[in-house]
Every structure is written in structure tokens, then in C-alpha cells.
Amino acid sequence: MTRRLAPTDVTLGMYVQGFEGSWLSHPFWRSKFLLTDPEDVLLIHASRVEAVLVDEARSTVSFVGEKVAAAEPPRAGNVARRWASSEPPAREVWPVSDPHAADRARATKVAGASKKVMKRVFDGCRLGRAIRMDEVTDVVASIEDEVDRNRTALIGITRLKSKDEYTYLHSVAVCALMVNLAREIGLKETEVREMGLAGLLHDVGKMGVDEAILNKPGALSEAEYVAVRRHAEIGHAILEKGGEVPDRVLDVCLHHHERLDGRGYPHRLAGDAVSLAARMGAICDVYDAITSRRSYKEPWTPVETITAMEQWAGHFDPNLLFSFMKSIGVYPPGTLVRLRSNQLAIAMPNGRRGSRPKMLAFYSTCDREMIEPHSIQLADHLGGDGVISREDPDRWGLSDWPALRDHLMGVKFAA
């Protein structure tokens, strides 16, 4: 049963099914979630939404008539234990025996539906129609929900693009990558929502570029290259006409091709003049473009792509790029990292077809001494091992690091 409540009647333990009113009237870009944070409740109370739709069956509080029975507020420890136990939050149950097949099927469905909406939106832009913000924010919400469920499945599915659907699925993929990165660096919900929207609309200006140029299999002429570069300014102008587009979205659309060394376009911004949002957009846009099959090139693997991006000095923010690596779980071979398990590990090569490198742990940060090298299985959930930070070998007394790195990368171990 779905209840329609005033914002001030919402309490902890309720499962929000949706909001009535403009998407700008509340600070959440997810429309379905369980309220476990008191701050989220206060944000709803202070919002300008007309009403909140609450799913009684998925709530953890009891409803008696029109009232809600008192319930113990959730504690952080309860949430941590839920993740550590690997029990997923209340979700639609898929009656299939292979959980990976369910993830792929769901991701395919979300990507396909999102692609259809973006094709309709972009085709409308070609005809001069305004973008319906409620339509694109619904796409962002569905992508966010799928990223929360299984980011690997969705990002993997969006890499499989045909020539005819590249522009639309590229937007969906960059949206997912922006959401994923925003969550990795701990942005607020309002910021995460806007980053996802920015990823979805960052290339809308390509609707003002000749399709023959966009899909040309060979090298572009100077005139064609100039035409393609104009897409950032064209897209910015299209979005400005919409009225309700957040500033971050406009910024990413205009500046996602800027570089930290000032050699980007359209304004040759450099250093701190390039915003965090634009830096994120640059990383996510290039990563998806390189890992995707195009009419003029074969796709690179994620490891090949990340390795190359790290070597392009002056192009990307190096700290943000490492956060991006963490968000997708891909690191260049030879990278020294610290794990949650208080060990140092090195990213190992995993073959041409390997989507991710293997990790080899070899040092205890607690005992500050070398240990027997052994493989580590990284995990997305909080109860599993994962990367905390990139490390400087000198900090741990690892003298002659290049020689030690080369030795470790030659170690053979079971997958």
C-alpha cells in the first residue's frame, strides 16, 4: 500500500516511493530509498515538495491507521552490519538462478530504456525543441539506482555500442560514470544528482554537428575538427534556453574538453580555473570514448585506457583520476596501493583481455615488514577488502622500488 504524506509527517524507517512536485523541490535525485539517516528526514521536512509517497510494505516502521508506530531510530552500526552480512537492501527479487545473469539483464533493460529516451531528447534538439527536464531526470534516477545495484554490469553493458547508437549510449555511460565517481569522492546527494545530469547532457551540442563528420571513419580535416569542437558551445546554448538547468550541468557541457595545462577548449582554462565538475566530466567522457568501439577504432580494455590516461601529463587531475580508478576498480599494473586489510599491494597485469588487473599483497602496514606475496580479491561491499589510497614507496622504506616492483610483477600466483 502506498501512502501520500505531507513532508513533515515523514519519519525514519519509511520507504520513499516518490515525490510529488518539481525535481528541483527536493535535495534527492533518487526517487526510491529507505530513510535511515536523520539528516535526510530533516531535508524532506524542509523541502518544497507537495507530498511524499511512502511504500508501507517496504518500510521498517508500523502503520496504525493514519499514524506511524514509534520505532527505534536506525544506528550507523546497523547499516554497517547489513552491508557486512552481504544482504542486499529490500529490492525487487529476480526469479533466476544466476545472479550475474539477472544483473546483466537488468542493466541491459535500464541502458536500453535510457538510450530510447536520450534518442528522443537529442532528436528533439535537432528540431529545435526544448529538453523536458522531468524526462531526463527520470533517466538519471534509473541509472543511479542501477549503479547502486551493480555498477559493473551497467558500465559494462554501455561499452557495447553500435555506430548508430554511440551518441545516445555514450551519454548514458558518462552519466553512470559521473554518478559512480561522485559517490566515490563523497559528494552530497544534490551534487551527485547534478553530476549525473551533467554526464547525461554533456554532449547534447553534437546535435548541432553534421552526422557525417561525427561518424567519419578517417581523420578529420582542420575545418571538420573546428566544427566538432563547437559542440561544447552549441550544447551550452541549448541548455541555457531550458531555464531549469543547474549551473554545474552547464559548466560540464561547456568545459568537459578543458585540460589542466590550458591546452583544452573552448576557453583554454588551466589549473584551478577548471572546476571539479568539469574535471570529472573530462575523465568520464574520455574513458568511455576510448573503451567503446567506434567507426574509426577498436575499443581499448579498461586497464589499457586507465594506463594511457595516467600517462597524459597535464590532461587530467591526477588525484581525481585515481579516485576514478577506485570507483571502477581498475588500476594500471605496477600501481602501489594500501588496502583496508592493512596491507600494501601492487596491481598486476591480467592479460590483454583482462578487464581488471590482479592485486598482489606483499607488505603489512601494521608490522611494517614484508610478508609472503599473495593474491587479494577486491570487493565492492564494506565488509570486503578494497583500496584506500595510492602510496609512496619511500613512506614505507621500500628502497629501490623499481627493482622490487619488477620482481613482484614477475611473481606467479593462482587467480
mmCIF file of C-alpha atoms in Angstrom:
data_model
loop_
_atom_site.group_PDB
_atom_site.id
_atom_site.type_symbol
_atom_site.label_atom_id
_atom_site.label_comp_id
_atom_site.label_asym_id
_atom_site.label_seq_id
_atom_site.Cartn_x
_atom_site.Cartn_y
_atom_site.Cartn_z
ATOM 1 C CA MET A 1 0.000 0.000 0.000
ATOM 2 C CA THR A 2 1.282 3.473 -0.928
ATOM 3 C CA ARG A 3 0.546 6.347 1.435
ATOM 4 C CA ARG A 4 0.573 10.023 0.442
ATOM 5 C CA LEU A 5 2.046 12.025 3.319
ATOM 6 C CA ALA A 6 2.878 15.635 3.981
ATOM 7 C CA PRO A 7 6.665 16.182 4.056
ATOM 8 C CA THR A 8 6.564 16.975 7.792
ATOM 9 C CA ASP A 9 4.883 13.619 8.540
ATOM 10 C CA VAL A 10 7.776 11.585 7.146
ATOM 11 C CA THR A 11 9.886 9.667 9.701
ATOM 12 C CA LEU A 12 12.873 7.347 9.875
ATOM 13 C CA GLY A 13 12.167 3.836 8.626
ATOM 14 C CA MET A 14 9.780 4.895 5.874
ATOM 15 C CA TYR A 15 10.465 3.734 2.320
ATOM 16 C CA VAL A 16 10.133 6.709 -0.021
ATOM 17 C CA GLN A 17 8.449 5.643 -3.257
ATOM 18 C CA GLY A 18 8.449 9.070 -4.860
ATOM 19 C CA PHE A 19 7.897 12.810 -4.519
ATOM 20 C CA GLU A 20 5.126 14.994 -5.886
ATOM 21 C CA GLY A 21 6.297 18.272 -7.380
ATOM 22 C CA SER A 22 9.288 19.550 -9.334
ATOM 23 C CA TRP A 23 12.557 17.594 -9.108
ATOM 24 C CA LEU A 24 14.164 20.882 -8.007
ATOM 25 C CA SER A 25 11.921 20.997 -4.932
ATOM 26 C CA HIS A 26 13.809 18.287 -3.042
ATOM 27 C CA PRO A 27 17.522 17.536 -2.487
ATOM 28 C CA PHE A 28 17.399 13.924 -3.653
ATOM 29 C CA TRP A 29 17.792 12.658 -7.173
ATOM 30 C CA ARG A 30 16.832 9.137 -6.174
ATOM 31 C CA SER A 31 13.093 8.762 -6.005
ATOM 32 C CA LYS A 32 13.045 5.396 -4.171
ATOM 33 C CA PHE A 33 15.002 4.697 -0.985
ATOM 34 C CA LEU A 34 14.695 3.713 2.673
ATOM 35 C CA LEU A 35 15.066 6.584 5.142
ATOM 36 C CA THR A 36 17.871 5.594 7.545
ATOM 37 C CA ASP A 37 19.616 8.960 8.005
ATOM 38 C CA PRO A 38 18.033 11.590 10.334
ATOM 39 C CA GLU A 39 19.541 14.339 8.147
ATOM 40 C CA ASP A 40 17.581 13.031 5.149
ATOM 41 C CA VAL A 41 14.361 13.263 7.175
ATOM 42 C CA LEU A 42 15.126 16.884 8.076
ATOM 43 C CA LEU A 43 15.843 17.668 4.424
ATOM 44 C CA ILE A 44 12.419 16.295 3.444
ATOM 45 C CA HIS A 45 10.716 18.276 6.208
ATOM 46 C CA ALA A 46 12.354 21.459 4.901
ATOM 47 C CA SER A 47 11.691 20.713 1.219
ATOM 48 C CA ARG A 48 9.089 22.310 -1.033
ATOM 49 C CA VAL A 49 7.574 19.068 -2.352
ATOM 50 C CA GLU A 50 3.807 18.835 -2.362
ATOM 51 C CA ALA A 51 3.707 15.332 -0.881
ATOM 52 C CA VAL A 52 5.821 12.231 -0.270
ATOM 53 C CA LEU A 53 4.699 8.801 -1.476
ATOM 54 C CA VAL A 54 5.622 6.091 1.048
ATOM 55 C CA ASP A 55 5.555 2.335 0.413
ATOM 56 C CA GLU A 56 4.113 0.814 3.566
ATOM 57 C CA ALA A 57 5.208 -2.749 2.728
ATOM 58 C CA ARG A 58 8.875 -1.818 2.295
ATOM 59 C CA SER A 59 9.020 0.468 5.319
ATOM 60 C CA THR A 60 10.540 -0.721 8.607
ATOM 61 C CA VAL A 61 8.028 1.155 10.775
ATOM 62 C CA SER A 62 4.484 0.017 11.539
ATOM 63 C CA PHE A 63 1.477 1.976 10.301
ATOM 64 C CA VAL A 64 -1.632 2.056 12.517
ATOM 65 C CA GLY A 65 -4.484 3.792 10.773
ATOM 66 C CA GLU A 66 -3.148 7.145 9.689
ATOM 67 C CA LYS A 67 -0.333 7.113 12.253
ATOM 68 C CA VAL A 68 3.085 5.546 12.436
ATOM 69 C CA ALA A 69 4.114 3.450 15.421
ATOM 70 C CA ALA A 70 7.245 4.578 17.213
ATOM 71 C CA ALA A 71 10.376 2.827 16.049
ATOM 72 C CA GLU A 72 13.974 2.780 17.214
ATOM 73 C CA PRO A 73 15.999 5.127 15.008
ATOM 74 C CA PRO A 74 18.499 3.205 12.880
ATOM 75 C CA ARG A 75 22.126 3.409 14.015
ATOM 76 C CA ALA A 76 25.208 3.530 11.831
ATOM 77 C CA GLY A 77 26.246 0.164 13.195
ATOM 78 C CA ASN A 78 23.031 -1.420 11.948
ATOM 79 C CA VAL A 79 23.738 -0.185 8.433
ATOM 80 C CA ALA A 80 27.341 -1.381 8.577
ATOM 81 C CA ARG A 81 26.255 -4.831 9.753
ATOM 82 C CA ARG A 82 23.737 -5.027 6.928
ATOM 83 C CA TRP A 83 26.493 -4.425 4.366
ATOM 84 C CA ALA A 84 28.963 -6.703 6.127
ATOM 85 C CA SER A 85 26.469 -9.532 6.042
ATOM 86 C CA SER A 86 26.236 -9.107 2.251
ATOM 87 C CA GLU A 87 22.449 -8.972 2.493
ATOM 88 C CA PRO A 88 21.156 -6.618 -0.198
ATOM 89 C CA PRO A 89 18.613 -3.943 0.744
ATOM 90 C CA ALA A 90 14.964 -4.625 0.012
ATOM 91 C CA ARG A 91 14.673 -4.831 -3.758
ATOM 92 C CA GLU A 92 12.681 -6.485 -6.467
ATOM 93 C CA VAL A 93 13.549 -10.198 -6.453
ATOM 94 C CA TRP A 94 14.553 -11.746 -9.788
ATOM 95 C CA PRO A 95 13.452 -15.403 -10.036
ATOM 96 C CA VAL A 96 16.606 -16.620 -11.800
ATOM 97 C CA SER A 97 19.315 -18.972 -10.617
ATOM 98 C CA ASP A 98 22.297 -16.991 -11.950
ATOM 99 C CA PRO A 99 22.662 -13.644 -10.119
ATOM 100 C CA HIS A 100 25.097 -12.360 -12.746
ATOM 101 C CA ALA A 101 22.565 -13.068 -15.487
ATOM 102 C CA ALA A 102 19.991 -11.050 -13.531
ATOM 103 C CA ASP A 103 22.425 -8.150 -13.185
ATOM 104 C CA ARG A 104 23.188 -8.178 -16.895
ATOM 105 C CA ALA A 105 19.530 -8.461 -17.839
ATOM 106 C CA ARG A 106 18.543 -5.590 -15.592
ATOM 107 C CA ALA A 107 21.449 -3.425 -16.745
ATOM 108 C CA THR A 108 20.563 -4.145 -20.382
ATOM 109 C CA LYS A 109 16.971 -3.142 -19.738
ATOM 110 C CA VAL A 110 17.952 0.121 -17.999
ATOM 111 C CA ALA A 111 20.528 1.007 -20.671
ATOM 112 C CA GLY A 112 18.067 0.255 -23.466
ATOM 113 C CA ALA A 113 15.262 2.306 -21.934
ATOM 114 C CA SER A 114 17.639 5.188 -21.195
ATOM 115 C CA LYS A 115 19.005 5.092 -24.738
ATOM 116 C CA LYS A 116 15.496 5.391 -26.197
ATOM 117 C CA VAL A 117 14.742 8.434 -24.057
ATOM 118 C CA MET A 118 18.033 10.115 -24.960
ATOM 119 C CA LYS A 119 17.478 9.456 -28.666
ATOM 120 C CA ARG A 120 14.088 11.134 -28.390
ATOM 121 C CA VAL A 121 15.606 14.051 -26.450
ATOM 122 C CA PHE A 122 18.538 14.528 -28.830
ATOM 123 C CA ASP A 123 16.383 14.174 -31.946
ATOM 124 C CA GLY A 124 14.111 16.842 -30.464
ATOM 125 C CA CYS A 125 17.107 19.134 -30.014
ATOM 126 C CA ARG A 126 17.925 18.750 -33.706
ATOM 127 C CA LEU A 127 14.424 20.015 -34.445
ATOM 128 C CA GLY A 128 14.744 22.919 -32.026
ATOM 129 C CA ARG A 129 12.523 21.500 -29.283
ATOM 130 C CA ALA A 130 13.301 22.259 -25.647
ATOM 131 C CA ILE A 131 14.553 19.487 -23.369
ATOM 132 C CA ARG A 132 11.958 18.208 -20.893
ATOM 133 C CA MET A 133 13.838 18.158 -17.588
ATOM 134 C CA ASP A 134 11.438 15.730 -15.926
ATOM 135 C CA GLU A 135 12.156 13.219 -18.685
ATOM 136 C CA VAL A 136 15.947 13.350 -18.366
ATOM 137 C CA THR A 137 15.934 13.417 -14.556
ATOM 138 C CA ASP A 138 13.900 10.203 -14.598
ATOM 139 C CA VAL A 139 16.699 8.666 -16.673
ATOM 140 C CA VAL A 140 19.298 9.856 -14.160
ATOM 141 C CA ALA A 141 17.283 8.336 -11.311
ATOM 142 C CA SER A 142 17.048 4.944 -13.032
ATOM 143 C CA ILE A 143 20.770 4.967 -13.832
ATOM 144 C CA GLU A 144 21.617 5.906 -10.244
ATOM 145 C CA ASP A 145 19.510 3.052 -8.936
ATOM 146 C CA GLU A 146 21.264 0.620 -11.260
ATOM 147 C CA VAL A 147 24.705 1.942 -10.270
ATOM 148 C CA ASP A 148 23.758 1.279 -6.649
ATOM 149 C CA ARG A 149 22.703 -2.253 -7.549
ATOM 150 C CA ASN A 150 25.572 -3.261 -9.805
ATOM 151 C CA ARG A 151 27.819 -0.600 -11.294
ATOM 152 C CA THR A 152 29.990 -3.170 -13.097
ATOM 153 C CA ALA A 153 27.079 -4.638 -15.062
ATOM 154 C CA LEU A 154 25.704 -1.288 -16.220
ATOM 155 C CA ILE A 155 29.073 0.225 -17.177
ATOM 156 C CA GLY A 156 29.979 -2.994 -18.982
ATOM 157 C CA ILE A 157 26.733 -3.051 -20.963
ATOM 158 C CA THR A 158 27.079 0.576 -22.076
ATOM 159 C CA ARG A 159 30.507 -0.173 -23.577
ATOM 160 C CA LEU A 160 28.764 -2.310 -26.228
ATOM 161 C CA LYS A 161 27.682 0.427 -28.632
ATOM 162 C CA SER A 162 26.935 0.239 -32.320
ATOM 163 C CA LYS A 163 27.778 3.146 -34.626
ATOM 164 C CA ASP A 164 24.158 4.274 -34.830
ATOM 165 C CA GLU A 165 23.594 4.377 -31.069
ATOM 166 C CA TYR A 166 27.008 5.637 -29.882
ATOM 167 C CA THR A 167 25.976 9.219 -29.064
ATOM 168 C CA TYR A 168 22.967 8.139 -27.013
ATOM 169 C CA LEU A 169 24.619 5.302 -25.094
ATOM 170 C CA HIS A 170 27.758 7.390 -24.573
ATOM 171 C CA SER A 171 25.601 9.887 -22.686
ATOM 172 C CA VAL A 172 24.091 7.086 -20.577
ATOM 173 C CA ALA A 173 27.556 5.661 -19.850
ATOM 174 C CA VAL A 174 29.051 9.014 -18.857
ATOM 175 C CA CYS A 175 26.063 9.614 -16.593
ATOM 176 C CA ALA A 176 26.714 6.290 -14.824
ATOM 177 C CA LEU A 177 30.452 7.011 -14.543
ATOM 178 C CA MET A 178 29.804 10.509 -13.158
ATOM 179 C CA VAL A 179 27.395 9.129 -10.547
ATOM 180 C CA ASN A 180 29.896 6.452 -9.610
ATOM 181 C CA LEU A 181 32.761 8.933 -9.265
ATOM 182 C CA ALA A 182 30.637 11.442 -7.352
ATOM 183 C CA ARG A 183 29.766 8.754 -4.813
ATOM 184 C CA GLU A 184 33.430 7.712 -4.576
ATOM 185 C CA ILE A 185 34.582 11.207 -3.606
ATOM 186 C CA GLY A 186 31.700 11.686 -1.173
ATOM 187 C CA LEU A 187 29.649 14.429 -2.796
ATOM 188 C CA LYS A 188 26.256 15.365 -1.360
ATOM 189 C CA GLU A 189 23.089 13.919 -2.871
ATOM 190 C CA THR A 190 22.202 17.162 -4.656
ATOM 191 C CA GLU A 191 25.684 17.269 -6.182
ATOM 192 C CA VAL A 192 25.571 13.600 -7.193
ATOM 193 C CA ARG A 193 22.265 14.182 -8.930
ATOM 194 C CA GLU A 194 23.616 17.163 -10.848
ATOM 195 C CA MET A 195 26.798 15.313 -11.827
ATOM 196 C CA GLY A 196 24.689 12.508 -13.269
ATOM 197 C CA LEU A 197 22.553 15.002 -15.165
ATOM 198 C CA ALA A 198 25.712 16.703 -16.437
ATOM 199 C CA GLY A 199 27.018 13.391 -17.739
ATOM 200 C CA LEU A 200 23.733 12.682 -19.470
ATOM 201 C CA LEU A 201 23.625 16.056 -21.257
ATOM 202 C CA HIS A 202 27.329 16.855 -21.736
ATOM 203 C CA ASP A 203 27.308 16.063 -25.473
ATOM 204 C CA VAL A 204 23.909 17.475 -26.400
ATOM 205 C CA GLY A 205 25.715 20.022 -28.594
ATOM 206 C CA LYS A 206 26.683 17.270 -31.023
ATOM 207 C CA MET A 207 23.120 17.529 -32.296
ATOM 208 C CA GLY A 208 24.307 20.725 -33.972
ATOM 209 C CA VAL A 209 27.202 18.986 -35.761
ATOM 210 C CA ASP A 210 26.853 17.208 -39.118
ATOM 211 C CA GLU A 211 26.416 13.470 -38.501
ATOM 212 C CA ALA A 212 28.713 12.682 -41.425
ATOM 213 C CA ILE A 213 31.519 14.441 -39.571
ATOM 214 C CA LEU A 214 30.737 12.761 -36.238
ATOM 215 C CA ASN A 215 30.774 9.292 -37.826
ATOM 216 C CA LYS A 216 33.611 9.848 -40.291
ATOM 217 C CA PRO A 217 35.871 6.747 -40.242
ATOM 218 C CA GLY A 218 39.036 8.573 -41.284
ATOM 219 C CA ALA A 219 40.974 11.558 -39.965
ATOM 220 C CA LEU A 220 39.107 14.868 -39.760
ATOM 221 C CA SER A 221 40.164 17.862 -41.802
ATOM 222 C CA GLU A 222 41.019 21.073 -39.963
ATOM 223 C CA ALA A 223 37.599 22.527 -40.856
ATOM 224 C CA GLU A 224 35.824 19.383 -39.659
ATOM 225 C CA TYR A 225 37.788 19.394 -36.411
ATOM 226 C CA VAL A 226 36.768 23.008 -35.799
ATOM 227 C CA ALA A 227 33.132 22.028 -36.424
ATOM 228 C CA VAL A 228 33.313 19.199 -33.897
ATOM 229 C CA ARG A 229 34.931 21.435 -31.274
ATOM 230 C CA ARG A 230 31.953 23.785 -31.493
ATOM 231 C CA HIS A 231 29.694 21.168 -29.897
ATOM 232 C CA ALA A 232 30.580 22.354 -26.392
ATOM 233 C CA GLU A 233 29.350 25.883 -27.035
ATOM 234 C CA ILE A 234 26.341 24.700 -29.039
ATOM 235 C CA GLY A 235 25.297 22.401 -26.196
ATOM 236 C CA HIS A 236 25.731 25.147 -23.611
ATOM 237 C CA ALA A 237 23.456 27.429 -25.649
ATOM 238 C CA ILE A 238 20.818 24.683 -25.974
ATOM 239 C CA LEU A 239 20.792 24.028 -22.225
ATOM 240 C CA GLU A 240 20.724 27.718 -21.329
ATOM 241 C CA LYS A 241 17.427 28.038 -23.174
ATOM 242 C CA GLY A 242 15.924 25.386 -20.874
ATOM 243 C CA GLY A 243 15.829 27.676 -17.849
ATOM 244 C CA GLU A 244 15.896 24.997 -15.131
ATOM 245 C CA VAL A 245 19.340 23.554 -15.887
ATOM 246 C CA PRO A 246 21.729 23.716 -12.871
ATOM 247 C CA ASP A 247 24.967 25.662 -13.216
ATOM 248 C CA ARG A 248 27.104 22.518 -12.792
ATOM 249 C CA VAL A 249 25.382 20.910 -15.765
ATOM 250 C CA LEU A 250 26.008 23.982 -17.913
ATOM 251 C CA ASP A 251 29.640 24.048 -16.776
ATOM 252 C CA VAL A 252 30.309 20.407 -17.677
ATOM 253 C CA CYS A 253 28.641 20.779 -21.058
ATOM 254 C CA LEU A 254 30.829 23.785 -21.899
ATOM 255 C CA HIS A 255 34.121 22.746 -20.289
ATOM 256 C CA HIS A 256 34.452 18.944 -20.377
ATOM 257 C CA HIS A 257 37.178 19.292 -23.022
ATOM 258 C CA GLU A 258 39.311 21.699 -20.987
ATOM 259 C CA ARG A 259 42.699 20.466 -19.710
ATOM 260 C CA LEU A 260 44.626 21.354 -16.566
ATOM 261 C CA ASP A 261 47.601 22.501 -18.668
ATOM 262 C CA GLY A 262 45.430 25.042 -20.526
ATOM 263 C CA ARG A 263 45.559 23.253 -23.879
ATOM 264 C CA GLY A 264 41.887 22.278 -23.985
ATOM 265 C CA TYR A 265 38.845 24.023 -25.494
ATOM 266 C CA PRO A 266 36.800 26.148 -25.871
ATOM 267 C CA HIS A 267 38.324 28.649 -23.407
ATOM 268 C CA ARG A 268 41.797 27.162 -22.737
ATOM 269 C CA LEU A 269 41.175 27.204 -18.981
ATOM 270 C CA ALA A 270 44.023 25.968 -16.790
ATOM 271 C CA GLY A 271 44.584 24.733 -13.229
ATOM 272 C CA ASP A 272 42.005 25.810 -10.663
ATOM 273 C CA ALA A 273 40.017 27.620 -13.350
ATOM 274 C CA VAL A 274 38.753 24.174 -14.406
ATOM 275 C CA SER A 275 36.004 23.248 -11.942
ATOM 276 C CA LEU A 276 35.695 19.920 -10.144
ATOM 277 C CA ALA A 277 32.602 19.105 -12.215
ATOM 278 C CA ALA A 278 34.420 19.803 -15.495
ATOM 279 C CA ARG A 279 37.431 17.734 -14.358
ATOM 280 C CA MET A 280 35.109 14.843 -13.567
ATOM 281 C CA GLY A 281 33.362 15.221 -16.910
ATOM 282 C CA ALA A 282 36.675 15.163 -18.775
ATOM 283 C CA ILE A 283 37.746 11.885 -17.153
ATOM 284 C CA CYS A 284 34.417 10.105 -17.595
ATOM 285 C CA ASP A 285 33.957 11.302 -21.184
ATOM 286 C CA VAL A 286 37.415 10.211 -22.348
ATOM 287 C CA TYR A 287 37.313 6.865 -20.505
ATOM 288 C CA ASP A 288 34.032 5.818 -22.106
ATOM 289 C CA ALA A 289 35.077 7.065 -25.539
ATOM 290 C CA ILE A 290 38.317 5.077 -25.526
ATOM 291 C CA THR A 291 36.783 1.865 -24.171
ATOM 292 C CA SER A 292 33.995 1.966 -26.772
ATOM 293 C CA ARG A 293 34.062 0.636 -30.335
ATOM 294 C CA ARG A 294 33.910 3.455 -32.870
ATOM 295 C CA SER A 295 33.659 3.564 -36.656
ATOM 296 C CA TYR A 296 37.325 4.543 -36.805
ATOM 297 C CA LYS A 297 38.886 2.441 -33.994
ATOM 298 C CA GLU A 298 38.719 -0.730 -31.939
ATOM 299 C CA PRO A 299 37.984 -0.402 -28.206
ATOM 300 C CA TRP A 300 40.774 -0.467 -25.636
ATOM 301 C CA THR A 301 40.441 -2.524 -22.472
ATOM 302 C CA PRO A 302 39.751 -0.622 -19.222
ATOM 303 C CA VAL A 303 43.308 -1.311 -17.986
ATOM 304 C CA GLU A 304 44.867 -0.096 -21.232
ATOM 305 C CA THR A 305 42.700 3.016 -21.112
ATOM 306 C CA ILE A 306 43.440 3.912 -17.491
ATOM 307 C CA THR A 307 47.166 3.300 -18.030
ATOM 308 C CA ALA A 308 47.209 5.640 -21.026
ATOM 309 C CA MET A 309 45.126 8.334 -19.307
ATOM 310 C CA GLU A 310 47.520 8.367 -16.357
ATOM 311 C CA GLN A 311 50.443 8.981 -18.717
ATOM 312 C CA TRP A 312 48.858 12.013 -20.416
ATOM 313 C CA ALA A 313 50.547 14.668 -18.297
ATOM 314 C CA GLY A 314 48.600 17.893 -17.948
ATOM 315 C CA HIS A 315 45.348 16.452 -19.222
ATOM 316 C CA PHE A 316 43.567 15.181 -16.103
ATOM 317 C CA ASP A 317 43.600 15.914 -12.374
ATOM 318 C CA PRO A 318 45.842 13.053 -11.081
ATOM 319 C CA ASN A 319 44.145 12.765 -7.679
ATOM 320 C CA LEU A 320 40.696 12.740 -9.234
ATOM 321 C CA LEU A 321 41.848 10.197 -11.806
ATOM 322 C CA PHE A 322 42.939 7.871 -9.000
ATOM 323 C CA SER A 323 39.540 8.297 -7.340
ATOM 324 C CA PHE A 324 38.034 7.338 -10.700
ATOM 325 C CA MET A 325 40.210 4.201 -10.739
ATOM 326 C CA LYS A 326 38.852 3.299 -7.300
ATOM 327 C CA SER A 327 35.281 3.908 -8.442
ATOM 328 C CA ILE A 328 35.585 1.401 -11.313
ATOM 329 C CA GLY A 329 38.119 -0.925 -9.643
ATOM 330 C CA VAL A 330 40.745 -0.640 -12.390
ATOM 331 C CA TYR A 331 44.405 0.289 -11.825
ATOM 332 C CA PRO A 332 47.490 0.452 -14.084
ATOM 333 C CA PRO A 333 49.814 -2.536 -13.498
ATOM 334 C CA GLY A 334 52.586 -1.610 -11.064
ATOM 335 C CA THR A 335 50.450 0.812 -9.026
ATOM 336 C CA LEU A 336 51.268 0.669 -5.291
ATOM 337 C CA VAL A 337 48.161 0.867 -3.095
ATOM 338 C CA ARG A 338 47.139 0.485 0.531
ATOM 339 C CA LEU A 339 44.255 -1.879 1.304
ATOM 340 C CA ARG A 340 41.598 -1.836 4.011
ATOM 341 C CA SER A 341 43.196 -5.034 5.330
ATOM 342 C CA ASN A 342 46.303 -3.021 6.364
ATOM 343 C CA GLN A 343 48.452 -4.402 3.575
ATOM 344 C CA LEU A 344 50.310 -2.840 0.694
ATOM 345 C CA ALA A 345 49.582 -4.387 -2.687
ATOM 346 C CA ILE A 346 50.630 -3.935 -6.280
ATOM 347 C CA ALA A 347 48.344 -4.032 -9.306
ATOM 348 C CA MET A 348 49.338 -6.925 -11.556
ATOM 349 C CA PRO A 349 48.912 -7.422 -15.317
ATOM 350 C CA ASN A 350 45.958 -9.594 -16.229
ATOM 351 C CA GLY A 351 46.421 -10.253 -19.925
ATOM 352 C CA ARG A 352 45.123 -8.412 -22.985
ATOM 353 C CA ARG A 353 41.530 -9.403 -22.356
ATOM 354 C CA GLY A 354 41.546 -8.872 -18.600
ATOM 355 C CA SER A 355 39.146 -6.079 -17.681
ATOM 356 C CA ARG A 356 40.871 -5.613 -14.328
ATOM 357 C CA PRO A 357 44.381 -6.183 -13.017
ATOM 358 C CA LYS A 358 45.004 -8.640 -10.224
ATOM 359 C CA MET A 359 46.229 -7.405 -6.834
ATOM 360 C CA LEU A 360 49.258 -8.898 -5.078
ATOM 361 C CA ALA A 361 49.651 -8.094 -1.366
ATOM 362 C CA PHE A 362 53.240 -8.210 -0.088
ATOM 363 C CA TYR A 363 53.648 -5.886 2.929
ATOM 364 C CA SER A 364 51.990 -5.479 6.356
ATOM 365 C CA THR A 365 51.433 -1.829 7.273
ATOM 366 C CA CYS A 366 50.826 -2.804 10.911
ATOM 367 C CA ASP A 367 54.077 -4.728 11.348
ATOM 368 C CA ARG A 368 55.917 -2.603 8.758
ATOM 369 C CA GLU A 369 57.544 -5.636 7.207
ATOM 370 C CA MET A 370 57.397 -7.746 4.069
ATOM 371 C CA ILE A 371 55.031 -10.721 4.036
ATOM 372 C CA GLU A 372 54.596 -13.702 1.719
ATOM 373 C CA PRO A 373 53.088 -12.345 -1.543
ATOM 374 C CA HIS A 374 49.506 -13.498 -2.048
ATOM 375 C CA SER A 375 46.575 -12.556 -4.267
ATOM 376 C CA ILE A 376 43.792 -10.345 -2.949
ATOM 377 C CA GLN A 377 40.158 -10.372 -4.049
ATOM 378 C CA LEU A 378 38.827 -6.833 -4.010
ATOM 379 C CA ALA A 379 35.165 -6.357 -3.119
ATOM 380 C CA ASP A 380 32.589 -3.590 -3.524
ATOM 381 C CA HIS A 381 30.806 -4.186 -0.212
ATOM 382 C CA LEU A 382 32.088 -2.640 3.018
ATOM 383 C CA GLY A 383 32.872 -5.996 4.599
ATOM 384 C CA GLY A 384 35.397 -6.916 1.886
ATOM 385 C CA ASP A 385 38.891 -5.745 1.089
ATOM 386 C CA GLY A 386 39.451 -2.697 -1.061
ATOM 387 C CA VAL A 387 41.836 0.081 -1.970
ATOM 388 C CA ILE A 388 42.163 3.003 0.433
ATOM 389 C CA SER A 389 44.877 5.087 -1.181
ATOM 390 C CA ARG A 390 47.802 5.262 -3.520
ATOM 391 C CA GLU A 391 51.086 5.033 -1.602
ATOM 392 C CA ASP A 392 54.599 6.458 -1.854
ATOM 393 C CA PRO A 393 57.168 3.616 -1.578
ATOM 394 C CA ASP A 394 59.568 5.872 0.389
ATOM 395 C CA ARG A 395 56.987 6.279 3.148
ATOM 396 C CA TRP A 396 57.273 2.558 3.883
ATOM 397 C CA GLY A 397 61.000 2.252 3.460
ATOM 398 C CA LEU A 398 60.733 0.338 0.190
ATOM 399 C CA SER A 399 64.175 1.166 -1.134
ATOM 400 C CA ASP A 400 64.897 0.611 -4.829
ATOM 401 C CA TRP A 401 61.176 0.441 -5.555
ATOM 402 C CA PRO A 402 61.562 -0.009 -9.342
ATOM 403 C CA ALA A 403 63.529 -3.228 -8.840
ATOM 404 C CA LEU A 404 61.126 -4.514 -6.162
ATOM 405 C CA ARG A 405 58.127 -3.629 -8.353
ATOM 406 C CA ASP A 406 59.568 -5.510 -11.316
ATOM 407 C CA HIS A 407 60.304 -8.511 -9.088
ATOM 408 C CA LEU A 408 56.767 -8.568 -7.673
ATOM 409 C CA MET A 409 55.201 -8.256 -11.124
ATOM 410 C CA GLY A 410 57.059 -11.421 -12.080
ATOM 411 C CA VAL A 411 55.572 -13.405 -9.177
ATOM 412 C CA LYS A 412 53.253 -16.213 -10.258
ATOM 413 C CA PHE A 413 50.167 -16.878 -8.172
ATOM 414 C CA ALA A 414 46.796 -18.518 -8.529
ATOM 415 C CA ALA A 415 43.862 -16.422 -9.671
#
